[in-house]
Short mmCIF file of C-alpha atoms and ligand atoms in Angstrom, two decimals:
data_model
loop_
_atom_site.label_atom_id
_atom_site.label_comp_id
_atom_site.label_asym_id
_atom_site.label_seq_id
_atom_site.Cartn_x
_atom_site.Cartn_y
_atom_site.Cartn_z
CA MET A 1 0.00 0.00 0.00
CA LYS A 2 1.40 3.36 -0.89
CA GLU A 3 2.10 6.02 1.68
CA MET A 4 -0.28 8.96 1.22
CA PHE A 5 1.43 11.54 3.43
CA ARG A 6 4.94 10.70 2.29
CA HIS A 7 6.67 13.86 3.46
CA ILE A 8 5.13 13.79 6.90
CA PRO A 9 6.95 11.92 9.65
CA LYS A 10 5.33 10.53 12.80
CA ILE A 11 4.43 13.51 14.96
CA LYS A 12 6.29 13.42 18.26
CA TYR A 13 6.29 15.44 21.44
CA GLU A 14 9.24 17.83 21.49
CA GLY A 15 8.25 20.30 24.20
CA SER A 16 7.29 23.97 24.16
CA SER A 17 10.69 25.22 23.02
CA SER A 18 10.57 23.18 19.81
CA LYS A 19 10.30 25.18 16.60
CA ASN A 20 9.48 22.10 14.54
CA PRO A 21 6.03 22.70 13.02
CA LEU A 22 5.47 18.95 12.75
CA ALA A 23 5.87 18.24 16.46
CA PHE A 24 3.69 18.50 19.55
CA LYS A 25 4.67 21.25 21.93
CA TYR A 26 2.33 20.25 24.78
CA TYR A 27 0.67 16.94 23.94
CA ASP A 28 2.87 14.36 25.60
CA PRO A 29 0.73 11.21 25.46
CA ASP A 30 2.41 9.39 28.36
CA ARG A 31 2.62 12.33 30.75
CA ILE A 32 0.59 11.71 33.89
CA ILE A 33 -1.92 14.34 34.93
CA MET A 34 -4.05 13.72 38.01
CA GLY A 35 -3.32 9.99 37.95
CA LYS A 36 -3.99 9.29 34.26
CA THR A 37 -1.98 9.70 31.09
CA MET A 38 -2.75 12.58 28.76
CA LYS A 39 -3.75 10.00 26.18
CA GLU A 40 -6.37 8.57 28.53
CA HIS A 41 -7.73 12.01 29.43
CA LEU A 42 -7.86 13.08 25.79
CA PRO A 43 -9.41 10.42 23.52
CA PHE A 44 -8.91 12.36 20.31
CA ALA A 45 -10.89 11.43 17.22
CA MET A 46 -10.66 12.23 13.52
CA ALA A 47 -13.86 13.28 11.75
CA TRP A 48 -14.02 11.40 8.44
CA TRP A 49 -16.08 14.12 6.79
CA HIS A 50 -13.85 17.13 7.37
CA ASN A 51 -10.52 15.40 7.24
CA LEU A 52 -10.91 12.91 4.43
CA SER A 53 -13.85 14.24 2.41
CA ALA A 54 -14.18 18.03 2.59
CA THR A 55 -12.20 20.04 0.09
CA GLY A 56 -12.94 23.55 1.31
CA SER A 57 -15.79 24.35 -1.06
CA ASP A 58 -18.19 27.04 0.14
CA MET A 59 -21.17 28.87 -1.35
CA PHE A 60 -18.83 31.20 -3.20
CA GLY A 61 -16.42 28.72 -4.68
CA VAL A 62 -15.29 25.19 -5.31
CA GLY A 63 -12.84 23.24 -3.20
CA THR A 64 -9.18 24.15 -2.91
CA ALA A 65 -7.83 20.96 -1.32
CA ASP A 66 -7.20 17.76 -3.25
CA LYS A 67 -8.64 14.82 -1.30
CA SER A 68 -8.54 12.33 -4.15
CA PHE A 69 -5.69 10.39 -2.54
CA GLY A 70 -4.73 9.18 -5.98
CA ALA A 71 -8.13 7.72 -6.92
CA GLY A 72 -11.13 8.89 -8.94
CA ILE A 73 -13.70 10.73 -6.79
CA GLY A 74 -17.02 8.89 -6.53
CA THR A 75 -15.55 5.39 -6.86
CA MET A 76 -15.11 2.58 -4.37
CA GLU A 77 -11.41 2.78 -5.11
CA HIS A 78 -11.52 6.32 -3.76
CA ALA A 79 -13.51 5.17 -0.71
CA LYS A 80 -10.71 2.69 0.02
CA ALA A 81 -8.00 5.26 -0.62
CA LYS A 82 -9.68 7.42 2.01
CA VAL A 83 -9.51 4.54 4.47
CA ASP A 84 -5.81 4.11 3.73
CA ALA A 85 -5.23 7.85 4.10
CA GLY A 86 -7.28 8.02 7.30
CA PHE A 87 -5.45 5.20 9.02
CA GLU A 88 -2.06 6.54 8.00
CA PHE A 89 -3.10 9.99 9.23
CA MET A 90 -4.27 8.67 12.62
CA ASP A 91 -1.12 6.63 12.96
CA LYS A 92 1.17 9.56 12.21
CA LEU A 93 -0.58 11.72 14.79
CA GLY A 94 -1.07 9.02 17.42
CA ILE A 95 -4.86 9.43 17.31
CA GLU A 96 -6.83 6.45 18.53
CA TYR A 97 -10.38 7.14 17.34
CA PHE A 98 -12.41 8.16 14.32
CA CYS A 99 -16.03 9.15 13.64
CA PHE A 100 -18.11 9.01 10.45
CA HIS A 101 -21.45 9.52 8.76
CA ASP A 102 -22.54 6.62 6.56
CA VAL A 103 -22.09 8.58 3.34
CA ASP A 104 -18.63 9.88 4.32
CA LEU A 105 -17.43 6.34 3.79
CA ILE A 106 -18.76 5.60 0.32
CA PRO A 107 -20.41 7.28 -2.64
CA GLU A 108 -24.16 6.90 -2.14
CA GLY A 109 -25.69 4.31 -4.52
CA GLU A 110 -28.81 4.58 -6.67
CA THR A 111 -30.77 2.44 -4.22
CA LEU A 112 -30.61 1.65 -0.52
CA ALA A 113 -29.51 -1.88 -1.38
CA GLU A 114 -26.59 -0.60 -3.43
CA THR A 115 -25.56 1.89 -0.75
CA ASN A 116 -25.78 -0.78 1.92
CA ALA A 117 -23.70 -3.23 -0.08
CA ARG A 118 -21.02 -0.56 -0.44
CA LEU A 119 -21.17 0.09 3.29
CA ASP A 120 -20.67 -3.63 3.93
CA GLU A 121 -17.68 -3.70 1.63
CA ILE A 122 -15.99 -0.61 3.07
CA THR A 123 -16.59 -1.60 6.69
CA ASP A 124 -15.02 -5.00 6.00
CA TYR A 125 -11.98 -3.11 4.79
CA ILE A 126 -12.03 -0.69 7.76
CA LYS A 127 -12.40 -3.60 10.15
CA GLU A 128 -9.24 -5.24 8.85
CA LYS A 129 -7.36 -1.99 9.32
CA MET A 130 -8.71 -1.63 12.84
CA VAL A 131 -7.47 -5.09 13.74
CA ASP A 132 -4.02 -4.29 12.30
CA THR A 133 -3.66 -0.89 13.96
CA GLY A 134 -5.79 -0.93 17.12
CA LYS A 135 -7.66 2.20 16.02
CA LYS A 136 -11.23 2.44 17.29
CA LEU A 137 -14.57 3.88 16.30
CA LEU A 138 -15.71 6.60 18.69
CA TRP A 139 -19.11 7.02 17.08
CA GLY A 140 -21.02 6.56 13.89
CA THR A 141 -24.00 8.43 12.52
CA ALA A 142 -26.23 8.72 9.46
CA ASN A 143 -26.15 11.77 7.25
CA LEU A 144 -29.81 12.78 7.17
CA PHE A 145 -29.33 16.30 5.90
CA SER A 146 -27.30 16.47 2.66
CA ASN A 147 -29.48 14.61 0.18
CA PRO A 148 -32.29 16.81 -1.27
CA ARG A 149 -34.86 14.35 0.09
CA TYR A 150 -34.02 15.65 3.57
CA MET A 151 -34.84 19.27 2.74
CA ASN A 152 -37.50 19.23 5.48
CA GLY A 153 -35.56 17.06 7.86
CA ALA A 154 -35.67 13.31 8.43
CA GLY A 155 -37.54 12.52 11.67
CA SER A 156 -39.25 15.87 11.27
CA SER A 157 -40.06 15.45 7.58
CA ASN A 158 -43.61 15.98 6.38
CA SER A 159 -43.11 13.00 4.06
CA LEU A 160 -43.73 9.49 5.36
CA ASP A 161 -41.52 8.01 2.63
CA VAL A 162 -38.61 10.21 3.62
CA TYR A 163 -39.19 9.32 7.28
CA CYS A 164 -38.96 5.61 6.41
CA HIS A 165 -35.90 6.13 4.24
CA ALA A 166 -34.25 7.86 7.19
CA ALA A 167 -35.23 4.92 9.40
CA ALA A 168 -33.53 2.56 6.96
CA GLN A 169 -30.40 4.68 6.91
CA ILE A 170 -30.31 4.84 10.71
CA LYS A 171 -30.77 1.07 10.95
CA LYS A 172 -27.84 0.47 8.64
CA ALA A 173 -25.67 3.11 10.32
CA ILE A 174 -26.30 1.40 13.67
CA ASP A 175 -25.45 -1.96 12.07
CA ILE A 176 -22.07 -0.76 10.86
CA THR A 177 -21.39 1.11 14.12
CA VAL A 178 -21.96 -2.14 16.02
CA LYS A 179 -19.95 -4.11 13.46
CA LEU A 180 -16.99 -1.78 14.10
CA LYS A 181 -17.56 -1.83 17.88
CA GLY A 182 -18.39 1.87 18.03
CA LYS A 183 -18.67 3.35 21.50
CA GLY A 184 -21.42 5.75 20.52
CA TYR A 185 -24.09 6.61 17.99
CA VAL A 186 -24.90 10.28 17.27
CA PHE A 187 -28.02 12.11 16.25
CA TRP A 188 -27.22 15.56 15.02
CA GLY A 189 -30.52 17.01 13.84
CA GLY A 190 -29.11 18.71 10.77
CA ARG A 191 -32.46 19.71 9.35
CA GLU A 192 -34.66 18.64 12.24
CA GLY A 193 -36.28 22.01 12.69
CA TYR A 194 -38.14 24.51 10.57
CA GLU A 195 -37.74 27.38 8.17
CA THR A 196 -41.10 28.92 9.04
CA LEU A 197 -43.78 28.10 11.60
CA LEU A 198 -46.37 29.08 8.99
CA ASN A 199 -46.08 25.62 7.42
CA THR A 200 -45.02 23.61 10.46
CA ASP A 201 -46.78 21.32 12.93
CA MET A 202 -44.05 21.54 15.53
CA LYS A 203 -45.66 19.16 18.02
CA PHE A 204 -46.10 16.44 15.42
CA GLU A 205 -42.53 16.84 14.16
CA ILE A 206 -40.93 16.68 17.60
CA GLU A 207 -42.98 13.64 18.57
CA ASN A 208 -41.99 11.92 15.35
CA ILE A 209 -38.32 12.55 16.04
CA ALA A 210 -38.74 11.04 19.51
CA ARG A 211 -40.46 7.98 18.00
CA LEU A 212 -37.60 7.51 15.54
CA MET A 213 -35.03 7.74 18.33
CA LYS A 214 -36.97 5.25 20.42
CA MET A 215 -36.96 2.81 17.53
CA ALA A 216 -33.23 3.39 17.11
CA VAL A 217 -32.60 2.57 20.78
CA GLU A 218 -34.77 -0.55 20.59
CA TYR A 219 -33.00 -1.72 17.45
CA GLY A 220 -29.51 -0.90 18.72
CA ARG A 221 -30.02 -2.69 22.01
CA SER A 222 -31.58 -5.67 20.20
CA ILE A 223 -28.39 -6.21 18.19
CA GLY A 224 -26.11 -5.81 21.18
CA PHE A 225 -25.15 -2.13 21.09
CA LYS A 226 -23.95 -1.30 24.60
CA GLY A 227 -22.60 2.18 23.94
CA ASP A 228 -24.25 5.57 24.33
CA PHE A 229 -26.63 7.29 21.99
CA TYR A 230 -26.00 11.00 21.74
CA ILE A 231 -27.88 14.08 20.73
CA GLU A 232 -25.60 16.81 19.42
CA PRO A 233 -27.48 20.05 20.06
CA LYS A 234 -27.29 22.97 17.64
CA PRO A 235 -29.63 25.97 17.57
CA LYS A 236 -29.74 26.69 13.84
CA GLU A 237 -27.91 26.28 10.53
CA PRO A 238 -28.84 24.85 8.16
CA MET A 239 -32.41 25.38 9.47
CA LYS A 240 -33.63 28.69 10.87
CA HIS A 241 -34.49 26.84 14.05
CA GLN A 242 -33.37 23.37 15.15
CA TYR A 243 -35.30 21.50 17.80
CA ASP A 244 -32.16 20.37 19.69
CA PHE A 245 -31.38 24.02 20.31
CA ASP A 246 -28.92 23.60 23.16
CA ALA A 247 -28.01 21.19 25.96
CA ALA A 248 -30.88 22.24 28.23
CA THR A 249 -33.46 21.91 25.45
CA ALA A 250 -32.15 18.51 24.37
CA ILE A 251 -32.17 17.20 27.94
CA GLY A 252 -35.74 18.40 28.43
CA PHE A 253 -36.73 16.58 25.24
CA LEU A 254 -34.95 13.36 26.24
CA LYS A 255 -36.63 13.36 29.64
CA GLU A 256 -40.04 14.18 28.20
CA TYR A 257 -39.89 11.15 25.89
CA GLY A 258 -38.17 8.71 28.27
CA LEU A 259 -34.95 8.61 26.25
CA ASP A 260 -32.66 9.92 28.98
CA LYS A 261 -31.41 6.51 30.11
CA ASP A 262 -29.96 5.63 26.70
CA PHE A 263 -28.91 9.07 25.51
CA LYS A 264 -26.23 11.51 26.56
CA LEU A 265 -25.10 14.67 24.84
CA ASN A 266 -22.33 15.32 22.36
CA ILE A 267 -21.42 18.96 22.95
CA GLU A 268 -19.83 20.92 20.14
CA ALA A 269 -18.10 24.15 21.11
CA ASN A 270 -19.20 26.06 18.04
CA HIS A 271 -22.82 24.97 18.50
CA ALA A 272 -22.88 26.18 22.10
CA THR A 273 -21.63 29.60 21.05
CA LEU A 274 -24.15 29.72 18.18
CA ALA A 275 -26.84 29.17 20.82
CA GLY A 276 -25.58 32.23 22.67
CA HIS A 277 -23.84 30.23 25.40
CA THR A 278 -20.24 29.58 26.26
CA PHE A 279 -18.84 26.12 25.53
CA GLN A 280 -18.41 25.71 29.29
CA HIS A 281 -22.10 26.45 29.85
CA ASP A 282 -23.37 23.58 27.72
CA LEU A 283 -20.78 21.23 29.21
CA ARG A 284 -21.88 22.21 32.71
CA ILE A 285 -25.57 21.75 31.91
CA SER A 286 -24.84 18.28 30.51
CA ALA A 287 -22.57 17.29 33.39
CA MET A 288 -25.00 18.37 36.08
CA HIS A 289 -27.58 15.98 34.60
CA GLY A 290 -25.02 13.18 34.34
CA MET A 291 -25.33 13.44 30.57
CA LEU A 292 -21.96 14.76 29.44
CA GLY A 293 -21.19 12.11 26.84
CA SER A 294 -18.76 13.29 24.21
CA ILE A 295 -17.32 16.46 22.72
CA ASP A 296 -16.96 17.86 19.23
CA ALA A 297 -13.81 19.88 19.76
CA ASN A 298 -13.74 22.95 17.56
CA GLN A 299 -14.36 26.66 17.90
CA GLY A 300 -16.20 29.40 16.08
CA ASP A 301 -15.15 32.91 15.19
CA ASP A 302 -16.62 35.64 17.39
CA LEU A 303 -17.16 37.87 14.38
CA LEU A 304 -18.88 35.27 12.19
CA GLY A 305 -22.35 34.04 13.05
CA TRP A 306 -22.15 30.48 11.82
CA ASP A 307 -20.60 27.09 12.47
CA THR A 308 -17.14 27.77 11.09
CA ASP A 309 -15.62 24.64 12.66
CA HIS A 310 -12.18 26.11 13.31
CA PHE A 311 -9.59 23.89 14.88
CA PRO A 312 -9.50 24.84 18.55
CA SER A 313 -6.75 27.32 19.43
CA ASN A 314 -8.34 29.06 22.41
CA VAL A 315 -6.53 27.71 25.46
CA TYR A 316 -8.77 29.61 27.87
CA ASP A 317 -11.87 27.82 26.56
CA ALA A 318 -10.09 24.48 26.35
CA ALA A 319 -8.97 24.84 29.98
CA LEU A 320 -12.52 25.56 31.13
CA CYS A 321 -13.75 22.64 29.00
CA MET A 322 -11.26 20.24 30.55
CA TYR A 323 -12.10 21.68 33.98
CA GLU A 324 -15.72 20.61 33.41
CA VAL A 325 -14.61 17.21 32.07
CA LEU A 326 -12.29 16.54 35.03
CA LYS A 327 -14.97 17.64 37.49
CA ALA A 328 -17.43 15.29 35.79
CA GLY A 329 -15.02 12.39 36.26
CA GLY A 330 -13.87 12.25 32.62
CA LEU A 331 -15.51 11.12 29.42
CA LYS A 332 -16.64 7.51 29.78
CA ASN A 333 -17.56 6.30 26.30
CA GLY A 334 -16.90 9.70 24.77
CA GLY A 335 -13.94 11.47 23.28
CA LEU A 336 -12.76 14.70 21.71
CA ASN A 337 -13.75 14.57 18.07
CA PHE A 338 -12.17 17.26 15.94
CA ASP A 339 -15.28 18.31 14.07
CA ALA A 340 -13.01 20.93 12.59
CA LYS A 341 -11.66 21.88 9.22
CA ASN A 342 -8.79 23.83 7.81
CA ARG A 343 -9.50 27.29 6.47
CA ARG A 344 -10.05 27.24 2.72
CA PRO A 345 -6.66 28.79 1.92
CA SER A 346 -4.91 26.16 4.12
CA TYR A 347 -5.26 23.51 1.46
CA THR A 348 -2.10 21.40 1.61
CA MET A 349 -1.47 18.04 3.26
CA GLU A 350 0.81 19.69 5.81
CA ASP A 351 -2.11 21.92 6.80
CA MET A 352 -4.17 18.85 7.69
CA PHE A 353 -1.47 17.95 10.21
CA TYR A 354 -1.01 21.51 11.46
CA GLY A 355 -4.74 21.65 12.22
CA PHE A 356 -4.60 18.54 14.37
CA ILE A 357 -1.33 19.53 16.03
CA LEU A 358 -2.92 22.86 16.95
CA GLY A 359 -6.08 21.20 18.28
CA MET A 360 -4.28 18.48 20.21
CA ASP A 361 -1.79 20.90 21.75
CA THR A 362 -4.62 23.28 22.67
CA PHE A 363 -6.45 20.53 24.53
CA ALA A 364 -3.23 19.26 26.11
CA LEU A 365 -2.61 22.76 27.46
CA GLY A 366 -6.24 22.95 28.49
CA LEU A 367 -5.89 19.71 30.44
CA ILE A 368 -2.63 20.80 32.12
CA LYS A 369 -4.17 24.12 33.14
CA ALA A 370 -7.50 22.64 34.25
CA ALA A 371 -5.67 20.22 36.53
CA LYS A 372 -3.73 23.18 37.96
CA ILE A 373 -6.94 25.11 38.59
CA ILE A 374 -8.32 22.14 40.50
CA GLU A 375 -5.09 21.45 42.40
CA ASP A 376 -4.76 25.14 43.24
CA GLY A 377 -8.18 24.86 44.86
CA ARG A 378 -8.92 28.57 45.29
CA MET A 379 -11.70 28.62 42.73
CA ASP A 380 -13.52 25.56 44.02
CA GLN A 381 -13.12 26.74 47.58
CA PHE A 382 -14.55 30.13 46.70
CA VAL A 383 -17.61 28.58 45.07
CA GLN A 384 -18.16 26.33 48.05
CA GLU A 385 -17.92 29.17 50.54
CA ARG A 386 -20.22 31.30 48.43
CA TYR A 387 -23.15 29.11 49.43
CA ALA A 388 -22.02 28.56 53.03
CA SER A 389 -25.09 30.32 54.42
CA PHE A 390 -27.15 27.31 53.38
CA HIS A 391 -25.37 25.22 55.97
CA ASN A 392 -27.35 26.50 58.95
CA GLU A 393 -30.43 24.71 60.23
CA ILE A 394 -32.96 26.41 57.99
CA GLY A 395 -30.61 26.10 55.00
CA VAL A 396 -30.37 22.37 55.51
CA LYS A 397 -34.15 22.17 55.74
CA ILE A 398 -34.46 23.95 52.39
CA ARG A 399 -31.98 21.61 50.79
CA ASN A 400 -33.86 18.62 52.10
CA ASN A 401 -37.25 19.94 50.99
CA GLN A 402 -38.43 19.98 54.61
CA THR A 403 -39.78 23.46 55.00
CA ASN A 404 -42.42 25.79 53.64
CA LEU A 405 -43.12 29.44 52.98
CA GLN A 406 -44.68 29.87 56.44
CA GLU A 407 -41.53 28.77 58.23
CA LEU A 408 -39.29 30.80 55.90
CA SER A 409 -41.43 33.90 56.50
CA GLU A 410 -41.06 33.49 60.24
CA TYR A 411 -37.32 33.11 59.85
CA ALA A 412 -37.19 36.22 57.64
CA GLU A 413 -39.10 38.26 60.23
CA LYS A 414 -36.81 37.09 62.97
CA ILE A 415 -33.58 38.05 61.19
CA GLY A 416 -34.83 41.44 59.98
CA THR A 417 -33.43 43.01 56.80
CA PRO A 418 -30.89 40.60 55.24
CA GLU A 419 -27.30 41.67 54.80
CA LEU A 420 -26.02 41.93 51.23
CA PRO A 421 -24.83 38.57 49.87
CA GLY A 422 -21.04 38.06 49.74
CA SER A 423 -19.16 39.62 46.81
CA GLY A 424 -19.05 37.60 43.60
CA ARG A 425 -15.30 38.35 43.25
CA GLN A 426 -15.37 37.76 39.51
CA GLU A 427 -12.26 39.86 38.85
CA TYR A 428 -10.33 38.10 41.60
CA LEU A 429 -11.27 34.70 40.14
CA GLU A 430 -10.40 35.79 36.60
CA SER A 431 -7.00 36.90 37.80
CA ILE A 432 -6.43 33.48 39.40
CA ILE A 433 -7.21 31.84 36.06
CA ASN A 434 -4.83 34.20 34.26
CA SER A 435 -2.03 33.55 36.74
CA ILE A 436 -2.49 29.80 36.25
CA LEU A 437 -2.78 30.03 32.46
CA PHE A 438 0.23 32.24 31.98
CA ASP A 439 2.62 31.29 34.79
C1 XLS B 501 -22.69 19.97 12.02
C2 XLS B 501 -22.43 18.91 12.98
C3 XLS B 501 -22.10 17.56 12.38
C4 XLS B 501 -22.22 16.49 13.42
C5 XLS B 501 -22.36 15.11 12.87
O1 XLS B 501 -22.77 21.13 12.38
O2 XLS B 501 -21.44 19.33 13.87
O3 XLS B 501 -20.84 17.58 11.81
O4 XLS B 501 -21.15 16.50 14.29
O5 XLS B 501 -23.48 14.96 12.08
NI1 NI B 502 -21.12 21.57 13.83
NI1 NI B 503 -20.41 18.15 15.24
#
């Protein structure tokens, strides 16, 4: 088999003083942080779609990057060349996991049967490579948004036939995820939303999505899938409004329809910010419900209002992300999937590696700094003390749901006018973070 990235060596850790662009400055896989190796804390994954398929095309122009890997686009030979390229890429970077949509793997056939046969063939090939290399599938998913038939969504489509076609695609995508021992299965509701309420029965659509997910869980469990199902919330784009708006909305939906035992959330940084939240916010919401499943590690651009999927470079955000992950006890079945792409003018093979080196180093730094924030202890201690007033007798009663408005009113009368609550000390806390980040 020919080497695809011939001029690229294996990427090694060389430390922060290294000037070698093809080396890690912070990601040192064997370094121990809080009792685990960096590699264990940071289960990085390659997204098949951005890394092996996307060429940088946008609505103003065609692609700039050549992802043919020496084969004719649209052929099974090309599908296999992508597998070869992907495994070589993961190997050179020391990445253990990958993620895919069904149609990232193969050119879609004329019929479901043809598409499915191609999926069987390519997953046989991928499976062999996995056995040889030890690489693993983090999660699989079905692309239910690109084909014109999904213009009104899949689970939320007004068309029964489209709904059933989506069901068939999901069934097959779960089959191949299980075949490749995937640890998760994702639902990103690409077009599960609406363009205008004037033509939309929102209640019907949301219930239909829930029914489809229930069937997916039943099917997955029936064929032995033990991993997690995930919803990946996003507020909009491509639709004007998407039903899985943000973490809180998705959790409410999962609980409403009894899906919360099988599902967790896959939080994407750029989706959280599109929803008007910080990345940390959606991670916290998920974690506090015990539903922080996996992460799509990327970042947006503050000045652009869409999902730009930049490789993460913001160490501040990565540190707060890893702070949430460490506090939540780590990612169990989940990982850090680089749902990220190079900028259109960064079109060379080297750029593919620079993107991942940037992202992996950013999260390595984030992990190092998050551990320091926790070990330093001042922030956690401050938060704890901030609520200390709830430790007295009446506070304990409130926390145990053992009181009522009558008793609280009597207490309030007894104490007279309350003192002002303690200072929030935001600036003090921000300066602690800065001193840890930049020491
Ligand atoms: C798009 C989503 C998508 C999901 C997988 O915005 O991030 O890439 O991660 O369908
Ligand atoms: Ni996205
Ligand atoms: Ni994503």
